[in-house]
PDB file of C-alpha atoms in Angstrom:
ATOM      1  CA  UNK A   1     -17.357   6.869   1.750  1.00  0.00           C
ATOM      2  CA  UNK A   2     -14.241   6.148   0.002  1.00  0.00           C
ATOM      3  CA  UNK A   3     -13.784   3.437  -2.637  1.00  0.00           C
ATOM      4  CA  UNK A   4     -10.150   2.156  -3.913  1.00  0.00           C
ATOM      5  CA  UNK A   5      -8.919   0.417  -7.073  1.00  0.00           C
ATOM      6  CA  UNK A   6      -5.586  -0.965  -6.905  1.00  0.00           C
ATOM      7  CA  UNK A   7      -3.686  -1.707 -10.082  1.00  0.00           C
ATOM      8  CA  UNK A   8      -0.205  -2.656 -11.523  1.00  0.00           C
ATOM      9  CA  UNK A   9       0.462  -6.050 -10.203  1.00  0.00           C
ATOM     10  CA  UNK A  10       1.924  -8.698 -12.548  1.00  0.00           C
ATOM     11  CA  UNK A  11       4.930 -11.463 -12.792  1.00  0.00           C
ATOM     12  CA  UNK A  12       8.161  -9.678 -12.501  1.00  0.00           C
ATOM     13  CA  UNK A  13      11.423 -11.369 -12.147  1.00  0.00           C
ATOM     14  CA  UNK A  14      13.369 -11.692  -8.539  1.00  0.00           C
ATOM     15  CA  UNK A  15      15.249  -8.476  -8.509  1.00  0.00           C
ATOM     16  CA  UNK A  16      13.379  -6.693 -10.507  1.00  0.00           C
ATOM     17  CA  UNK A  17      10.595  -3.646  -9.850  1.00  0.00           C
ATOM     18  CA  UNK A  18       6.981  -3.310  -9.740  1.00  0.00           C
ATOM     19  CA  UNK A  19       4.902   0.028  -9.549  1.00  0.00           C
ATOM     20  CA  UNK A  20       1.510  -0.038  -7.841  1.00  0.00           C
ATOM     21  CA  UNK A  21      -0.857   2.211  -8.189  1.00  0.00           C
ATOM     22  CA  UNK A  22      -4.095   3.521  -5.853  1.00  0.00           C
ATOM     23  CA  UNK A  23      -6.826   5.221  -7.023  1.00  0.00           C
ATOM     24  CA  UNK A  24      -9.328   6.547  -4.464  1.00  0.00           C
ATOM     25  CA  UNK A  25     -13.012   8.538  -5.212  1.00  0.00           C
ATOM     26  CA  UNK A  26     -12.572  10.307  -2.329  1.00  0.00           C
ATOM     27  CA  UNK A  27     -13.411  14.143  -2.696  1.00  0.00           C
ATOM     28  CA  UNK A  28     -10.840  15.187  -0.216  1.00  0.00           C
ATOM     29  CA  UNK A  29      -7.844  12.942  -0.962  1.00  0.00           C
ATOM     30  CA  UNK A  30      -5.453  14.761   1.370  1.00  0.00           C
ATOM     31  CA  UNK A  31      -7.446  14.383   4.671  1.00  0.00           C
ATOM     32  CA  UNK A  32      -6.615  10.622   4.333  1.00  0.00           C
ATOM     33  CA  UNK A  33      -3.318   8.794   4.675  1.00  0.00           C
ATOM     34  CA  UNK A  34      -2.469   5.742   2.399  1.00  0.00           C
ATOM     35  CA  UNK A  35      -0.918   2.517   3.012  1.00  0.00           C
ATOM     36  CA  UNK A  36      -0.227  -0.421   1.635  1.00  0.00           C
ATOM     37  CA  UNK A  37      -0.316  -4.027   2.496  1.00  0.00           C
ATOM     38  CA  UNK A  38       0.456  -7.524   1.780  1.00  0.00           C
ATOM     39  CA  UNK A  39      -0.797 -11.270   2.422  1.00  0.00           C
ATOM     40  CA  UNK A  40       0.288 -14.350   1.233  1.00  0.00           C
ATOM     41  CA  UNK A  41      -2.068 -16.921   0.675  1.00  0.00           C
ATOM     42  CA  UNK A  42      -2.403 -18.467   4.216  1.00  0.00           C
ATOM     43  CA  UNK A  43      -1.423 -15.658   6.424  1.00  0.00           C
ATOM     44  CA  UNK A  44      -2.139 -12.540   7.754  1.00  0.00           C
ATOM     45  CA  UNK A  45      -2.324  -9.120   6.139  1.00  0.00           C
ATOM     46  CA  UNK A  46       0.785  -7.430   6.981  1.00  0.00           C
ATOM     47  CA  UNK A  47       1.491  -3.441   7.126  1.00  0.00           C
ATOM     48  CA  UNK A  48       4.357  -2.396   4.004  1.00  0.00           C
ATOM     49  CA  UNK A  49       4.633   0.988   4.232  1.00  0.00           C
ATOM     50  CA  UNK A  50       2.079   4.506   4.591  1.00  0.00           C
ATOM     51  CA  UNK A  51       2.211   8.054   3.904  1.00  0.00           C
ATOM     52  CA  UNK A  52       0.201  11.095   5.214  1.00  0.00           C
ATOM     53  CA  UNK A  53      -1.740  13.458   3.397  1.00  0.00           C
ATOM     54  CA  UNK A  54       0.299  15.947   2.676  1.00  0.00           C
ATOM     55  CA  UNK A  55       3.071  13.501   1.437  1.00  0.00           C
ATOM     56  CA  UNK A  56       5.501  14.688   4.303  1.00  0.00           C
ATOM     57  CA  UNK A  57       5.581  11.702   5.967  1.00  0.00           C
ATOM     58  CA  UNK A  58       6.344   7.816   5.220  1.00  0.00           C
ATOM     59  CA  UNK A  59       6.991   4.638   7.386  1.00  0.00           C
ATOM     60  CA  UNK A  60       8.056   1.763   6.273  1.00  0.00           C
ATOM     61  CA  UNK A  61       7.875  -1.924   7.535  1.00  0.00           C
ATOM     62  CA  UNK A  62      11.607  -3.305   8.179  1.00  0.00           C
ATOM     63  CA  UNK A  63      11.348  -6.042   5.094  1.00  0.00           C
ATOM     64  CA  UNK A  64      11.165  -3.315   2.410  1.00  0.00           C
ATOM     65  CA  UNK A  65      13.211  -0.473   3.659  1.00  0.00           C
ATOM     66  CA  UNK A  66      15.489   0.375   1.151  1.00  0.00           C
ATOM     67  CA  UNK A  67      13.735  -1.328  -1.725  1.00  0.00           C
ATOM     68  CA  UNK A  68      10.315   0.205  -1.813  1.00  0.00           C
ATOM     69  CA  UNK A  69       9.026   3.264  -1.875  1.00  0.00           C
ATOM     70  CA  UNK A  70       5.647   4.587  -1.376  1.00  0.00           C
ATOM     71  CA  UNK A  71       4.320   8.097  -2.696  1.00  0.00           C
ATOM     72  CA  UNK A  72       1.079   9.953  -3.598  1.00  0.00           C
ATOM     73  CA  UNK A  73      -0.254  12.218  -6.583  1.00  0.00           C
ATOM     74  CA  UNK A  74      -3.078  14.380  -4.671  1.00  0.00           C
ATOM     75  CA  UNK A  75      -3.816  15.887  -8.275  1.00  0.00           C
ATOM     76  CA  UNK A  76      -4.708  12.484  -9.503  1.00  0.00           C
ATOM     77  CA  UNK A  77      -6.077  11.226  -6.168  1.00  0.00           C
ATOM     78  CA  UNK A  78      -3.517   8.248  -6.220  1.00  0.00           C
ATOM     79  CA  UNK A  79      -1.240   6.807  -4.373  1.00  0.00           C
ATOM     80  CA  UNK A  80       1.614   4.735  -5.395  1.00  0.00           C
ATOM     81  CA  UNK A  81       4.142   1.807  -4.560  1.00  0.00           C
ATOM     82  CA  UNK A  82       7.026   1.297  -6.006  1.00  0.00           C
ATOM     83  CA  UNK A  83       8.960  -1.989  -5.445  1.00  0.00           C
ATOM     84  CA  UNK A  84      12.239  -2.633  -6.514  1.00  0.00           C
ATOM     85  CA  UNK A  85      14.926  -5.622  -5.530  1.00  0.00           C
ATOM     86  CA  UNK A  86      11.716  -7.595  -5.589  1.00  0.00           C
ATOM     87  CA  UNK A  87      12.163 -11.289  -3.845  1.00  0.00           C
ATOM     88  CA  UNK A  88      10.327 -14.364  -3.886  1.00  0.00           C
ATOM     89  CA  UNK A  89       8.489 -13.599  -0.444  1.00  0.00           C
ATOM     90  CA  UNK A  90       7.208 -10.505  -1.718  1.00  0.00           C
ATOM     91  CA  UNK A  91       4.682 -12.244  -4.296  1.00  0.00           C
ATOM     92  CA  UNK A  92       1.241 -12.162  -3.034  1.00  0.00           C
ATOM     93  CA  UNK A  93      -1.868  -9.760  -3.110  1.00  0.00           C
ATOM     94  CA  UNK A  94      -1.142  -6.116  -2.031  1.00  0.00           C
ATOM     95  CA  UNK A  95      -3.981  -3.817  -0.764  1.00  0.00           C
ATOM     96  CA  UNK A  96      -3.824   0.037  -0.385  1.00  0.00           C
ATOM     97  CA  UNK A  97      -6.320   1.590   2.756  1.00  0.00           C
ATOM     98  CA  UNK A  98      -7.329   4.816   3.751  1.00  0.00           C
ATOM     99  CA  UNK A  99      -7.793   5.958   7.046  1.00  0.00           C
ATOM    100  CA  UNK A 100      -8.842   9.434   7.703  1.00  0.00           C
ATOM    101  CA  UNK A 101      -7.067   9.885  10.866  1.00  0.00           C
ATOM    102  CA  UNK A 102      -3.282   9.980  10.068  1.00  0.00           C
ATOM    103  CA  UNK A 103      -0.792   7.371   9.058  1.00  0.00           C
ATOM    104  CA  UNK A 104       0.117   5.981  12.657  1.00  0.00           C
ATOM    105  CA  UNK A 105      -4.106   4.351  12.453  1.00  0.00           C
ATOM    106  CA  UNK A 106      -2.733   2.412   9.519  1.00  0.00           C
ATOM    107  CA  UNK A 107       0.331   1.245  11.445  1.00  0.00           C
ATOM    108  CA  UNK A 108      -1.557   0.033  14.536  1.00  0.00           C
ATOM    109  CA  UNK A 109      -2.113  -4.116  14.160  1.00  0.00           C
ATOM    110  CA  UNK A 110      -5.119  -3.799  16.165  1.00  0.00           C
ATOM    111  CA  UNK A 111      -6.721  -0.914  13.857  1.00  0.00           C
ATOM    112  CA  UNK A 112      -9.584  -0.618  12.644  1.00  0.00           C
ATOM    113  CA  UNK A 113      -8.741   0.524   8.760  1.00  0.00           C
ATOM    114  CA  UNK A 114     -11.949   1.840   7.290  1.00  0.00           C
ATOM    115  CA  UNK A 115     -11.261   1.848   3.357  1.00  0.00           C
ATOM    116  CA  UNK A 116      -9.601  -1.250   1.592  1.00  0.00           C
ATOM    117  CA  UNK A 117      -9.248  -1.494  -2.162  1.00  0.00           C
ATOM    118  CA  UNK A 118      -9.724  -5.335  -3.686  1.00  0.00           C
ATOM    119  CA  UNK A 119      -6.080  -6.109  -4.044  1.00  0.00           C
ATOM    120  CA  UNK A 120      -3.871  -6.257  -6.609  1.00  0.00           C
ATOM    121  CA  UNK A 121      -1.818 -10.123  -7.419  1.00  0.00           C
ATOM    122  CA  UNK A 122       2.094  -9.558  -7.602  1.00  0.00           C
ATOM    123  CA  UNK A 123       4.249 -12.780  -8.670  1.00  0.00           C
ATOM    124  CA  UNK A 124       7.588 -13.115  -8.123  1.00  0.00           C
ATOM    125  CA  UNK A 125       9.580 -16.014  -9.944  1.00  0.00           C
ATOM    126  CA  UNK A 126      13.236 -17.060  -9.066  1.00  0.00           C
TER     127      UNK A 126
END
């Protein structure tokens, strides 16, 4: 049982950066990799970018490398996203999830992705 709050979405200017944040109840933060995803209204929930426990390792969908950045606080039990050269067709809700096996489950399409927190809005204007 692991429950996830999302927070730090707002309207931020095209080019400009964003930090998300993740905050999970779980009592042993570190067995669980993060990720983070986004859907725009209409369409499917797509994979942005996850980390693994320990921190040591981080993939990144194609559309943000370079411009985000994803990172966790194990102290704190968060995880974070930070977004930067933001664009118009990265506005819509982003979700972090928690999957206890390791950060390639949370890569995998077909995946079933146990913990999802309720998603935080992010608007981009031009």
């Amino acid at each position: 049982q692991v429950q996830l709050e999302e927070s730090g979405g707002g309207l931020v200017q095209a080019g400009g950066s964003l930090r998300l944040a993740c905050t999970a109840s779980a009592n042993t933060f570190t067995a669980y990799a993060m990720g983070w995803f986004h859907q725009v209204l209409g369409n499917e929930r797509k994979f942005v970018a996850v980390i693994s426990g320990s921190g040591g390792s981080k993939y990144y969908a194609d559309s943000v490398k370079g411009r985000f950045a994803i990172s966790r606080d194990n102290a704190k039990k968060t995880a974070y996203l930070e977004m930067n050269s933001l664009k118009p067709d990265d506005q819509g809700l982003y979700y972090c999830a928690a999957h206890p096996f390791g950060p390639m489950y949370l890569m995998r399409a077909n995946a079933t992705i146990p913990y999802w927190g309720q998603g935080t809005q992010v608007t981009v204007s031009s």
